[in-house]
mmCIF file of C-alpha atoms and ligand atoms in Angstrom:
data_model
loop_
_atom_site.group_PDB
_atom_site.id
_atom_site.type_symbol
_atom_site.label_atom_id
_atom_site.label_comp_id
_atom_site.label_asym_id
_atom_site.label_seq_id
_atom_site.Cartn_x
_atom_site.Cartn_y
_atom_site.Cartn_z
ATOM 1 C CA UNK A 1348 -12.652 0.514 36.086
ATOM 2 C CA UNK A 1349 -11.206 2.304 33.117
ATOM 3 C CA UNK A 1350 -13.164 5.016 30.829
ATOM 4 C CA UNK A 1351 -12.093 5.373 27.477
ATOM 5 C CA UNK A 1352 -12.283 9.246 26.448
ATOM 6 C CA UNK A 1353 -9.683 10.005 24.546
ATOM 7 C CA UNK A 1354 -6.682 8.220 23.077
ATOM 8 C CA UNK A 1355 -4.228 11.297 24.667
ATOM 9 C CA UNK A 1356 -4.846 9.353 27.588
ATOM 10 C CA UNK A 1357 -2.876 6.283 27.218
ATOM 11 C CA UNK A 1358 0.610 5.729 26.986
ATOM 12 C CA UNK A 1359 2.253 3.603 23.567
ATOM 13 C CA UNK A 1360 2.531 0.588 25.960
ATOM 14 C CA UNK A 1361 -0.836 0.961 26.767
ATOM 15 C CA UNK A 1362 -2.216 0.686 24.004
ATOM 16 C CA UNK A 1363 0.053 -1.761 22.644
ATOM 17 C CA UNK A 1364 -1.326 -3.837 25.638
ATOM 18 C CA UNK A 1365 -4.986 -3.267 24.382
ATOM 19 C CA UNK A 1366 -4.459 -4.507 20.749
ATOM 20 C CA UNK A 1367 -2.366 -7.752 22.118
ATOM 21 C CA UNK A 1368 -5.513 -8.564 24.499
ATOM 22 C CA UNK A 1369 -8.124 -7.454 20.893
ATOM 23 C CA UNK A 1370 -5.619 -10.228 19.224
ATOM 24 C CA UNK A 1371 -5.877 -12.979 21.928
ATOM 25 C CA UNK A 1372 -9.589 -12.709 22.295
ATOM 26 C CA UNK A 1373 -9.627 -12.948 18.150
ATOM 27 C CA UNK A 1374 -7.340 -15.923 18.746
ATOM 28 C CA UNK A 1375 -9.074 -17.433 21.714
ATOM 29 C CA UNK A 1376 -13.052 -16.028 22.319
ATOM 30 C CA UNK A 1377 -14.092 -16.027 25.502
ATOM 31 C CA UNK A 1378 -18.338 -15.884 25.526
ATOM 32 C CA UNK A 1379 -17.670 -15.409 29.696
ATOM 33 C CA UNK A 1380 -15.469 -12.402 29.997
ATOM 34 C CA UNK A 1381 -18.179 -9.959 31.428
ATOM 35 C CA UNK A 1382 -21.004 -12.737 31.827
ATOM 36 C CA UNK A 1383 -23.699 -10.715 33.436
ATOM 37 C CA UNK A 1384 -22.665 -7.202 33.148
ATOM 38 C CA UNK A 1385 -24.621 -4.820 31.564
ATOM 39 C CA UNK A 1386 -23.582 -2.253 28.861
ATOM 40 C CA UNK A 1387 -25.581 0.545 27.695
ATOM 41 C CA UNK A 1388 -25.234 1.978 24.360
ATOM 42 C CA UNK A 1389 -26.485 5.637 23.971
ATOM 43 C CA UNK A 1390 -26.307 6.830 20.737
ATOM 44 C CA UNK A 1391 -27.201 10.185 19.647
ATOM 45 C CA UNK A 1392 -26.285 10.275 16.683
ATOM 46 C CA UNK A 1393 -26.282 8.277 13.702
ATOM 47 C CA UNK A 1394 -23.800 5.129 13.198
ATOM 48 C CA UNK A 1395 -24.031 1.560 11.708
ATOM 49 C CA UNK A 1396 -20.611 0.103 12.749
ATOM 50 C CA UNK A 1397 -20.121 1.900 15.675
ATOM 51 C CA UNK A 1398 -23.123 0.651 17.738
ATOM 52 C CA UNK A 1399 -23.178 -3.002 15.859
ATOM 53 C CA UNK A 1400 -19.429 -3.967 16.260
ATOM 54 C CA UNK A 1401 -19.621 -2.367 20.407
ATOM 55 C CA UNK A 1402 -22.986 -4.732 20.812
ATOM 56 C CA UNK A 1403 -21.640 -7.880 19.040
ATOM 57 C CA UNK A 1404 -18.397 -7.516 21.107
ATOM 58 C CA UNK A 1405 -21.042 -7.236 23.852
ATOM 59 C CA UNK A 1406 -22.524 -10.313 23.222
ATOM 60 C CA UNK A 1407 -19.689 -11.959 22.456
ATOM 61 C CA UNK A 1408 -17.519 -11.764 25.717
ATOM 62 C CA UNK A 1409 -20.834 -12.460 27.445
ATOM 63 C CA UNK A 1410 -22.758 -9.023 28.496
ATOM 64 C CA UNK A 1411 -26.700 -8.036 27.837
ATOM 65 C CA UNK A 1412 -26.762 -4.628 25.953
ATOM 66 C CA UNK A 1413 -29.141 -1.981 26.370
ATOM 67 C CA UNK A 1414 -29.675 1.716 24.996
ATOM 68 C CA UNK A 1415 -31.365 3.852 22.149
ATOM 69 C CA UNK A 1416 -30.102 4.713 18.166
ATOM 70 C CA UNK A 1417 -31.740 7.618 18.110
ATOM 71 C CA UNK A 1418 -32.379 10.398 20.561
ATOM 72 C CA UNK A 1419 -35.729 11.029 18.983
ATOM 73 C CA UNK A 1420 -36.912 8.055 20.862
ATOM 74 C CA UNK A 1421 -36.134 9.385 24.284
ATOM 75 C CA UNK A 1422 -36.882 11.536 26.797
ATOM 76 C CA UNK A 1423 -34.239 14.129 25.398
ATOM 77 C CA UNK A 1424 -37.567 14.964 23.341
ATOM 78 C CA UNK A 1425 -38.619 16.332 26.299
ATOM 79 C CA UNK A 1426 -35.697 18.645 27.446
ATOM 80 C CA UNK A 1427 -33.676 15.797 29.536
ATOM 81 C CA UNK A 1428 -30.116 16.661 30.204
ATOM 82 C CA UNK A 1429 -27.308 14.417 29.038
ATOM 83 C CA UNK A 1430 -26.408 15.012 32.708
ATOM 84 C CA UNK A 1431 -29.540 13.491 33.876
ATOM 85 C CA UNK A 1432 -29.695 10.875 31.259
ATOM 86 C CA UNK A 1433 -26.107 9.487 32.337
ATOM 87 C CA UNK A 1434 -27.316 9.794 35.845
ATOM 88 C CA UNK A 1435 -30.378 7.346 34.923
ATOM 89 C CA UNK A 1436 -28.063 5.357 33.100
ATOM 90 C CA UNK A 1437 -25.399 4.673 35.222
ATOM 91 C CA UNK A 1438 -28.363 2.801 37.806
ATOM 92 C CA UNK A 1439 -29.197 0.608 34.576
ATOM 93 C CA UNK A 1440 -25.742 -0.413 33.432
ATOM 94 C CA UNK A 1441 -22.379 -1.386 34.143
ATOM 95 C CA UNK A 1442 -20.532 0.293 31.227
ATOM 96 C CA UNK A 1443 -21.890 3.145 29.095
ATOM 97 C CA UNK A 1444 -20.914 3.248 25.427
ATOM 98 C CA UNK A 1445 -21.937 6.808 24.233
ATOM 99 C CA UNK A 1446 -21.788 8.615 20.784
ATOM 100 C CA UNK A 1447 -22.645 12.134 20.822
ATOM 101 C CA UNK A 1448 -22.920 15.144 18.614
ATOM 102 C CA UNK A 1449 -21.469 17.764 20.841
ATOM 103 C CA UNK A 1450 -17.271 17.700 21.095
ATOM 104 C CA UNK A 1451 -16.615 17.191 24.820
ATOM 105 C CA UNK A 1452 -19.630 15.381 25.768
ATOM 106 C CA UNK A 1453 -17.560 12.026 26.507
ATOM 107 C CA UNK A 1454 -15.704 13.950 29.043
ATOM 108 C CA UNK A 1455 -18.431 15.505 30.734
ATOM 109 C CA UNK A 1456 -20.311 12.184 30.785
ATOM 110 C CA UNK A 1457 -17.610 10.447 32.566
ATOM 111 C CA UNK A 1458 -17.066 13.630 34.965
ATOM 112 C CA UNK A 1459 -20.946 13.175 35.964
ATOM 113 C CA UNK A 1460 -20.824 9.360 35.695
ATOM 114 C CA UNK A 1461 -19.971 6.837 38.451
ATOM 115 C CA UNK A 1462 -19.558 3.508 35.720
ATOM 116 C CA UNK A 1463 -16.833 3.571 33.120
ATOM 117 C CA UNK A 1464 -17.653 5.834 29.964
ATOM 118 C CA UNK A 1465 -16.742 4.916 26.452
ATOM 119 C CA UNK A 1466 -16.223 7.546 23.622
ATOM 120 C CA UNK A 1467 -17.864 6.430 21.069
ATOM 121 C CA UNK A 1468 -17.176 9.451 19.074
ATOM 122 C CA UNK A 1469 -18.140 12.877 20.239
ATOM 123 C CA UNK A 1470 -19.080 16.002 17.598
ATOM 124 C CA UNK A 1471 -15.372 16.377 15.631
ATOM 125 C CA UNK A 1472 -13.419 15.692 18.948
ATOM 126 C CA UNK A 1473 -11.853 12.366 19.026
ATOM 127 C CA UNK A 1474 -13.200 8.734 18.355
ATOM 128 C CA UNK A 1475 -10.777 6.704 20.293
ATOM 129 C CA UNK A 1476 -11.872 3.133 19.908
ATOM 130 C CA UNK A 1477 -11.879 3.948 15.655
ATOM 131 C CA UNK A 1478 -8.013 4.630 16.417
ATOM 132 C CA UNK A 1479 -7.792 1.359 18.007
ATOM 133 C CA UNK A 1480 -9.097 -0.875 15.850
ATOM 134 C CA UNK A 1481 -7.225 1.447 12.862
ATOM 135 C CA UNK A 1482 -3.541 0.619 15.111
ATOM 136 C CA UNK A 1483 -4.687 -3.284 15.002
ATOM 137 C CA UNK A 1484 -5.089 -3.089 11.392
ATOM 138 C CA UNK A 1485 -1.981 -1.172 10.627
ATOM 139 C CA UNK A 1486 -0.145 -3.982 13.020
ATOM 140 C CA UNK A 1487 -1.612 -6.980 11.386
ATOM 141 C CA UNK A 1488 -1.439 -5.551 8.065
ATOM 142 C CA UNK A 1489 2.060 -3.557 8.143
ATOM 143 C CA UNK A 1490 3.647 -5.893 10.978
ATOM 144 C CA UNK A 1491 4.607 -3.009 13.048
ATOM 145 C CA UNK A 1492 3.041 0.383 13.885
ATOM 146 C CA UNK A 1493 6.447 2.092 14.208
ATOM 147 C CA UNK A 1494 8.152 3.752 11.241
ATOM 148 C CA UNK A 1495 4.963 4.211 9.438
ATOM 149 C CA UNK A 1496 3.789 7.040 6.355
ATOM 150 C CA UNK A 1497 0.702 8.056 6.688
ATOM 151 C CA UNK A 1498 -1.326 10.000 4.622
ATOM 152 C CA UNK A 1499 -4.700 11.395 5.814
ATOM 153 C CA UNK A 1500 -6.753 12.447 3.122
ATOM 154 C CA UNK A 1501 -10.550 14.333 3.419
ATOM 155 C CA UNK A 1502 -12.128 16.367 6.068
ATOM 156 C CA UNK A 1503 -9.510 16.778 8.206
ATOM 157 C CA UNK A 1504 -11.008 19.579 10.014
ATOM 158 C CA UNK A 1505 -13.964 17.681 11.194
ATOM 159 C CA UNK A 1506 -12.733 14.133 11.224
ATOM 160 C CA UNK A 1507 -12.104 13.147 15.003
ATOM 161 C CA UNK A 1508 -11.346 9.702 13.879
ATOM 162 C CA UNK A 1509 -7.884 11.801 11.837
ATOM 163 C CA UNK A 1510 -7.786 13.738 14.966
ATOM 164 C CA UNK A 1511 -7.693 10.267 17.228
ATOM 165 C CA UNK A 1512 -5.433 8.164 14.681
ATOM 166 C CA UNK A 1513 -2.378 11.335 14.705
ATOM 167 C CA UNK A 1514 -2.927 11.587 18.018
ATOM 168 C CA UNK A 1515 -1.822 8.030 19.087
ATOM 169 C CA UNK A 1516 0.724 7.389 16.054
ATOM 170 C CA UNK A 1517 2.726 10.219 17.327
ATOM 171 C CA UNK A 1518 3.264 8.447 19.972
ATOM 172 C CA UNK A 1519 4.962 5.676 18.327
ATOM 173 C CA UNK A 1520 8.803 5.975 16.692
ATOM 174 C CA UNK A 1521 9.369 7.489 13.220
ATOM 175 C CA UNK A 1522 6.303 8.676 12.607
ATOM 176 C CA UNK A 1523 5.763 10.920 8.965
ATOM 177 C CA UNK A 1524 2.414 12.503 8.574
ATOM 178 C CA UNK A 1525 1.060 14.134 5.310
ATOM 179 C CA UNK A 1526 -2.281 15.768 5.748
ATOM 180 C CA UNK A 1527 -3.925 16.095 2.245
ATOM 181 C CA UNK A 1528 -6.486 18.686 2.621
ATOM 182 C CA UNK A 1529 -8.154 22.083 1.349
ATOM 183 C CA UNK A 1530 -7.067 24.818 3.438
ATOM 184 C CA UNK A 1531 -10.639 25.429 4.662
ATOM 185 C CA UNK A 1532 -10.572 22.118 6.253
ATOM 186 C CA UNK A 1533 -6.995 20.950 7.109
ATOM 187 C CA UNK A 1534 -5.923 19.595 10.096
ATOM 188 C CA UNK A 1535 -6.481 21.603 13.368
ATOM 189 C CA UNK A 1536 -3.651 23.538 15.162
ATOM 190 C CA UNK A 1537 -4.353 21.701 18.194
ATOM 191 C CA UNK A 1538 -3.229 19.236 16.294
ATOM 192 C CA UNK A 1539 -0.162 20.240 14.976
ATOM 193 C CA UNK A 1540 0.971 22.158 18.454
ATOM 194 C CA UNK A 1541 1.138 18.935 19.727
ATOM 195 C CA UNK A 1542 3.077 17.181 17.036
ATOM 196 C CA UNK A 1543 5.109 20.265 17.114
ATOM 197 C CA UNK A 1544 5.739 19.748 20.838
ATOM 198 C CA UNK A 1545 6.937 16.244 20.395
ATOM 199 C CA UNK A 1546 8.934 16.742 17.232
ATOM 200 C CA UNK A 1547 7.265 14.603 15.133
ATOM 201 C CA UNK A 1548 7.683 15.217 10.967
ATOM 202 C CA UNK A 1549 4.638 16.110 9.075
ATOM 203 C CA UNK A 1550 3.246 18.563 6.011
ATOM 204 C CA UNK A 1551 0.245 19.934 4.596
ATOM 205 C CA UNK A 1552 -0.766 19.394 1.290
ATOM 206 C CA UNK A 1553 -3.569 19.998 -1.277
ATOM 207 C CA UNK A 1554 -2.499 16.996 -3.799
ATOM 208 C CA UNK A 1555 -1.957 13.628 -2.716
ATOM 209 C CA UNK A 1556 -0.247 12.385 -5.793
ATOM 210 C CA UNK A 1557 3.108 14.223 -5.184
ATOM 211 C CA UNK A 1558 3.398 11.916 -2.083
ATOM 212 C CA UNK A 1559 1.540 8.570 -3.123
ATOM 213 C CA UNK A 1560 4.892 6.616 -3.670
ATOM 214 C CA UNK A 1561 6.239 7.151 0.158
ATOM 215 C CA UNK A 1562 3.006 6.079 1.553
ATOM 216 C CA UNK A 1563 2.530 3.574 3.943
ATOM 217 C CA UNK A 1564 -1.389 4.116 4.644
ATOM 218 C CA UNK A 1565 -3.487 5.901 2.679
ATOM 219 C CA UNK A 1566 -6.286 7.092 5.136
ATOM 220 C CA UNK A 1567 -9.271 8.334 3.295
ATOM 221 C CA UNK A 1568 -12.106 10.129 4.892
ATOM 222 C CA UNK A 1569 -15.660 11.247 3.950
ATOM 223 C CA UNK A 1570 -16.429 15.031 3.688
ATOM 224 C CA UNK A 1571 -19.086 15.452 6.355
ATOM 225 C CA UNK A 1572 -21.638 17.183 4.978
ATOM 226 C CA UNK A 1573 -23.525 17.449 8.959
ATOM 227 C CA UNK A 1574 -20.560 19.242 10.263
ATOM 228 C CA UNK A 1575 -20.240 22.004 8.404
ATOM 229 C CA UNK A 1576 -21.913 25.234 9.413
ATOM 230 C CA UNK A 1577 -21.363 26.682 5.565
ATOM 231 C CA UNK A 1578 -22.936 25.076 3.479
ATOM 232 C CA UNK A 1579 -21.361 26.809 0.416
ATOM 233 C CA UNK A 1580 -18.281 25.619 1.436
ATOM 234 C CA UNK A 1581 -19.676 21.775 1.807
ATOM 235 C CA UNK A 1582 -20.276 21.800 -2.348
ATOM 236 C CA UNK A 1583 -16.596 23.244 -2.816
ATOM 237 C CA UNK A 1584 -15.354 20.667 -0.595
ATOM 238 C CA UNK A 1585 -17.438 18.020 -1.689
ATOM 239 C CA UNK A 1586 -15.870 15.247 -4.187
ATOM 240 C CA UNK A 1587 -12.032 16.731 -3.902
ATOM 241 C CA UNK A 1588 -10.718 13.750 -3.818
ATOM 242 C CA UNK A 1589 -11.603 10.923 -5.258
ATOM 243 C CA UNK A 1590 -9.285 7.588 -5.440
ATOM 244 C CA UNK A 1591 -9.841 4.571 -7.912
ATOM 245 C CA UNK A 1592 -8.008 1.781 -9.485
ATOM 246 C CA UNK A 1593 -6.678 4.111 -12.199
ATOM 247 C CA UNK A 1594 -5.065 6.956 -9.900
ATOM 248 C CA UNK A 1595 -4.052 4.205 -7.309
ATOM 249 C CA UNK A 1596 -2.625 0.623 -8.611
ATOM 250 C CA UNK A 1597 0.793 0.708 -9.670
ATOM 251 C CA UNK A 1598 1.472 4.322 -8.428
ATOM 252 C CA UNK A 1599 1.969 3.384 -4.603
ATOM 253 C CA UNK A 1600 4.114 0.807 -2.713
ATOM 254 C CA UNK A 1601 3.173 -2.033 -3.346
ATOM 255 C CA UNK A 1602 1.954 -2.910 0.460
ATOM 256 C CA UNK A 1603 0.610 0.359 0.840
ATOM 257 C CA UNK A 1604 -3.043 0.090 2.452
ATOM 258 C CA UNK A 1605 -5.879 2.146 2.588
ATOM 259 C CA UNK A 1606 -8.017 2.582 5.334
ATOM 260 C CA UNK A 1607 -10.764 4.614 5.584
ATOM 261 C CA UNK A 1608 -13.326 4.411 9.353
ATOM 262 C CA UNK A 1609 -16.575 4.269 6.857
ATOM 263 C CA UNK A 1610 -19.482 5.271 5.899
ATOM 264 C CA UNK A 1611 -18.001 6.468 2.061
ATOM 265 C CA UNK A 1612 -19.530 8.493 -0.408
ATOM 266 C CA UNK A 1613 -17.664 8.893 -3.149
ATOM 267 C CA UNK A 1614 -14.101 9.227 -2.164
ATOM 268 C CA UNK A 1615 -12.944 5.392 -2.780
ATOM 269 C CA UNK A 1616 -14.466 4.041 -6.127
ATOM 270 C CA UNK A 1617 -15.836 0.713 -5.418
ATOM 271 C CA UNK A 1618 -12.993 -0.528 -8.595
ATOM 272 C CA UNK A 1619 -10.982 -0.318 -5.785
ATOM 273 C CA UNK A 1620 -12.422 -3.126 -3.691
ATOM 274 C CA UNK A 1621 -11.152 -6.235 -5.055
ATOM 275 C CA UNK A 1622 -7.224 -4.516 -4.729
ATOM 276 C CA UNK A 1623 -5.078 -5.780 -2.394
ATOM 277 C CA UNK A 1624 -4.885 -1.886 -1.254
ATOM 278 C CA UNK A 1625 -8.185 -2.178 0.291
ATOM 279 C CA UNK A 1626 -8.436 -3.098 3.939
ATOM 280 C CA UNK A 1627 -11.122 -1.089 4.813
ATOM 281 C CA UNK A 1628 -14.103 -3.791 5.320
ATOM 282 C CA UNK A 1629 -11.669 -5.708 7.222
ATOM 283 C CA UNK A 1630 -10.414 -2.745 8.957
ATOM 284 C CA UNK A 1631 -14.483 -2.299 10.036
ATOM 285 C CA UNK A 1632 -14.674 -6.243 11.404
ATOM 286 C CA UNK A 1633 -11.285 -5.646 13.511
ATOM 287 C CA UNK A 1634 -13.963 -3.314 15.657
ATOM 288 C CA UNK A 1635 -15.337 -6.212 17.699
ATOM 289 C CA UNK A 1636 -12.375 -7.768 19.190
ATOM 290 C CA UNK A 1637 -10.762 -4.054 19.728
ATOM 291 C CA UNK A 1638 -14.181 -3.153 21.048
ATOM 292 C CA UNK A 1639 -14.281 -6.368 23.249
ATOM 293 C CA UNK A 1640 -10.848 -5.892 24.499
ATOM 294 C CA UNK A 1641 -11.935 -2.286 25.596
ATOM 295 C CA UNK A 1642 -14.997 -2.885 27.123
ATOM 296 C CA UNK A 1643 -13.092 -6.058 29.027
ATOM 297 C CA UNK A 1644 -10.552 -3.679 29.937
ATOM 298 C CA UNK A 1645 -13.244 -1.055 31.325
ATOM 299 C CA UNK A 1646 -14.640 -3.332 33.558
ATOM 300 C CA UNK A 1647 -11.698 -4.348 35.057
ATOM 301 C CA UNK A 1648 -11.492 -8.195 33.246
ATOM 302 C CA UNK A 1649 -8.721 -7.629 31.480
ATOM 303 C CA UNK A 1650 -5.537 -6.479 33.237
ATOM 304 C CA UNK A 1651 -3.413 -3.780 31.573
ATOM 305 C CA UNK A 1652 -0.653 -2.163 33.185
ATOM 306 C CA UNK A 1653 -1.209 1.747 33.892
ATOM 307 C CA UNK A 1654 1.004 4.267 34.184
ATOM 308 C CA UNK A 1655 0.733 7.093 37.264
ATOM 309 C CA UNK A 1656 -0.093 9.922 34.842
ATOM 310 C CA UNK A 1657 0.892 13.666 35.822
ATOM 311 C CA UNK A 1658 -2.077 15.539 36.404
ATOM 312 C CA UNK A 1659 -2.033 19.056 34.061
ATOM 313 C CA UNK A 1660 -3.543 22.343 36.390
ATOM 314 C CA UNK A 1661 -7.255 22.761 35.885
ATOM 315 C CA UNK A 1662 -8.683 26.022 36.564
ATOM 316 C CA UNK A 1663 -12.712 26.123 36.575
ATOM 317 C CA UNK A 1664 -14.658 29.044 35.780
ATOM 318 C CA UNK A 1665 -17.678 30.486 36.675
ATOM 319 C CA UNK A 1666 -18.478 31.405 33.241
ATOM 320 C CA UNK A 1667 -18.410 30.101 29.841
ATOM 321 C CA UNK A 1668 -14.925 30.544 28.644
ATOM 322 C CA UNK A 1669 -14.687 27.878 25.452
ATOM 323 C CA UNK A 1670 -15.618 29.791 22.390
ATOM 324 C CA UNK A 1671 -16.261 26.411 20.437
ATOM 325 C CA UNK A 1672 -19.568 26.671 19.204
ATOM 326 C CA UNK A 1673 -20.628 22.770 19.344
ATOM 327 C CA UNK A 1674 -18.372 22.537 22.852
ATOM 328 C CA UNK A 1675 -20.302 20.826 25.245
ATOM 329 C CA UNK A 1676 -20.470 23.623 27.633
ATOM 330 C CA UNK A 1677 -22.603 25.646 25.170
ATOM 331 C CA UNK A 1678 -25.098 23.158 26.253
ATOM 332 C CA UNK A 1679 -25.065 21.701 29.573
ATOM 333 C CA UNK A 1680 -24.317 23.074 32.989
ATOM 334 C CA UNK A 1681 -20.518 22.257 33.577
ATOM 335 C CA UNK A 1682 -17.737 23.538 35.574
ATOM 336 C CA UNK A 1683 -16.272 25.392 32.120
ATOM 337 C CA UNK A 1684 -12.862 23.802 33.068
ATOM 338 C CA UNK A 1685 -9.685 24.982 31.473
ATOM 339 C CA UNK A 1686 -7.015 22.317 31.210
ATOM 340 C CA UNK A 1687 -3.331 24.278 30.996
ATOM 341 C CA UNK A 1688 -0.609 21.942 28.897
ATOM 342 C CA UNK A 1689 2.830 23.522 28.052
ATOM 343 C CA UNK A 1690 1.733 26.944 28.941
ATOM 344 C CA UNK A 1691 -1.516 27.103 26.493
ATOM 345 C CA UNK A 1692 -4.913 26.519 27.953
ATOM 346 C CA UNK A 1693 -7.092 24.490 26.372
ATOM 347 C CA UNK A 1694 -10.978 23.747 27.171
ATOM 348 C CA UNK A 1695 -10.658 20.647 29.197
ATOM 349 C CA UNK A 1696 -13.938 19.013 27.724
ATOM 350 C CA UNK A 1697 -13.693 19.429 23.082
ATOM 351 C CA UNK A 1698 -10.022 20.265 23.457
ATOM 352 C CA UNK A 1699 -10.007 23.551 21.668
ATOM 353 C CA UNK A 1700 -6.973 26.492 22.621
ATOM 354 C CA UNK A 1701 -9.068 29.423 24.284
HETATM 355 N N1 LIG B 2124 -16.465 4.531 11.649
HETATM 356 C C1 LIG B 2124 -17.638 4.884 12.205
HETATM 357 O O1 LIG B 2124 -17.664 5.574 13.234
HETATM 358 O O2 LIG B 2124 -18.743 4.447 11.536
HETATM 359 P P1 LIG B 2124 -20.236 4.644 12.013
HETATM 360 O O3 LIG B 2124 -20.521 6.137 11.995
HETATM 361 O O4 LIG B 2124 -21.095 3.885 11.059
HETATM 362 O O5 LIG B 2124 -20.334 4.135 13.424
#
């Protein structure tokens, strides 16, 4: 039994493991991998791939799905706890599959749950199974996931799939990150303290075209209008960057690809499509065999060797102690545990310093 929470969890090998059994089950299907189990999908907030690719991977290794799209429709509308509503849900499932608006909530799900937890995304925290299926692109695509350029372009403030993505690159050799931002909404420091701590190379930029030629994946992000608490700042941020065929073709590698987790707005002109640049509809239907592979893996049906991990000190509180507005613990009733890594302490549920 194996929750997925976030992707700092897992070791390179680890992952690599998880994409080679997404590729076999692409290869080879297998409609009886979890025949009979039960997975629950609880999404409270909106998503269209998300929820579809985790329920036809569902189906398609041989599980019944369950769950809600919208929280509207359930007895949160009454003043339910997530606490109490993973508490139901673990009696009714065998795997929950949970996206969530409040950073942290994965991690307090699977500390209250007694069935394997999935992060399907929670508030601007981390989306871990969007990195996966992004490293499975970026391997079938680029033929390796070492020695890459990336360039992440957008909302890199609020973008947990960014977050997730130079998160689990960093783990892999000869890594170069560019993060193409406004300064309002460039990349976290918790972010950058860790790719300090591990040496890896990376810079912050406002203008992607100084660095378009070394790029080995463009990825291009939506500006997300619900996560912004100013929203003054959301129509300065809004349309900042905006790639097409003209600012694009013949300016970049020539196998340079550009991913982006979807929904768009107007960031990648749709002239872009037909390019061979564009792998980001592809990059979307690589989510069901990632998504089965996980949710095989979860349940124990697929084997994937784990490393011992060292645990890092946890201190718990009596009172709040994250500042994080949207944390989790602003919520719900929790221990308000502080994880302590390299001497900083960090809120162990959305991952902000305190
Ligand atoms: N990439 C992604 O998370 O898309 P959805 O919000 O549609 O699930």
């Amino acid at each position: 039994m194996k929750s997925f929470i976030s992707i700092k969890e897992f070791t390179k090998n680890e992952i690599l493991e998880i994409l080679k059994r997404a590729k076999e089950l692409k290869e080879n299907p297998n409609p009886e991998l979890i025949k009979d189990k039960i997975a629950a999908t609880l999404f409270f907030e909106p998503s269209t791939r998300t929820r579809l690719s985790f329920t036809s991977a569902s189906f398609r290794i041989g599980a019944k799905v369950l769950g809600f799209d919208s929280p509207s429709a359930t007895s949160l509308k009454k003043g339910e706890s997530l606490r109490d509503t993973i508490k139901m849900t673990e009696g009714y499932a065998d795997v929950i599959i949970m996206r969530h608006l409040r950073d942290g909530a994965a991690k307090f799900a699977d500390d209250v749950a007694c069935v394997p937890v999935i992060n399907a995304g929670d508030g601007a925290n981390e989306h871990p199974s969007q990195t996966l299926l992004d490293l499975f692109t970026i391997q079938e695509e680029q033929g390796r996931i070492d020695n890459i350029t990336t360039a992440f372009v957008g909302d890199l403030k609020y973008g947990r799939t960014v977050h997730s993505l130079a998160r689990a690159l960093s783990k892999f050799e000869g890594q170069k990150f560019y993060f193409v931002a406004p300064e309002e909404i460039q990349i976290p420091d918790e972010i950058t303290h860790e790719l300090d701590a591990k040496g890896i190379e990376y810079k912050l930029v406002s203008d992607y075209k100084e660095i378009l030629k070394e790029v080995d994946v463009l990825y291009m992000t939506r500006i997300q209008k619900e996560r912004f608490e100013d929203e003054t700042l959301y129509e300065r941020m809004k349309g900042v960057y905006i790639i097409s065929k003209d600012t694009i073709v013949g300016k970049c590698k020539e196998n340079m690809i550009i991913l982006h987790p979807l929904p768009r707005v107007d960031e990648i002109d749709i002239d872009l499509d037909d390019t061979k640049h564009a792998l980001y509809f592809k990059q979307a239907k690589n989510g069901v065999p990632v998504r089965e592979a996980m949710i095989g893996t979860a349940l124990g049906k697929l084997s994937i060797n784990y490393k011992e991990k060292e645990q890092n000190e946890i201190i718990k509180n009596d009172e709040r102690v994250c500042t994080n507005h949207n944390c989790i613990t602003a919520f719900e009733r929790t221990d308000n545990k502080v994880e302590v890594i390299n001497g900083r302490k960090y809120c162990y549920y959305c991952g902000k310093e305190i």
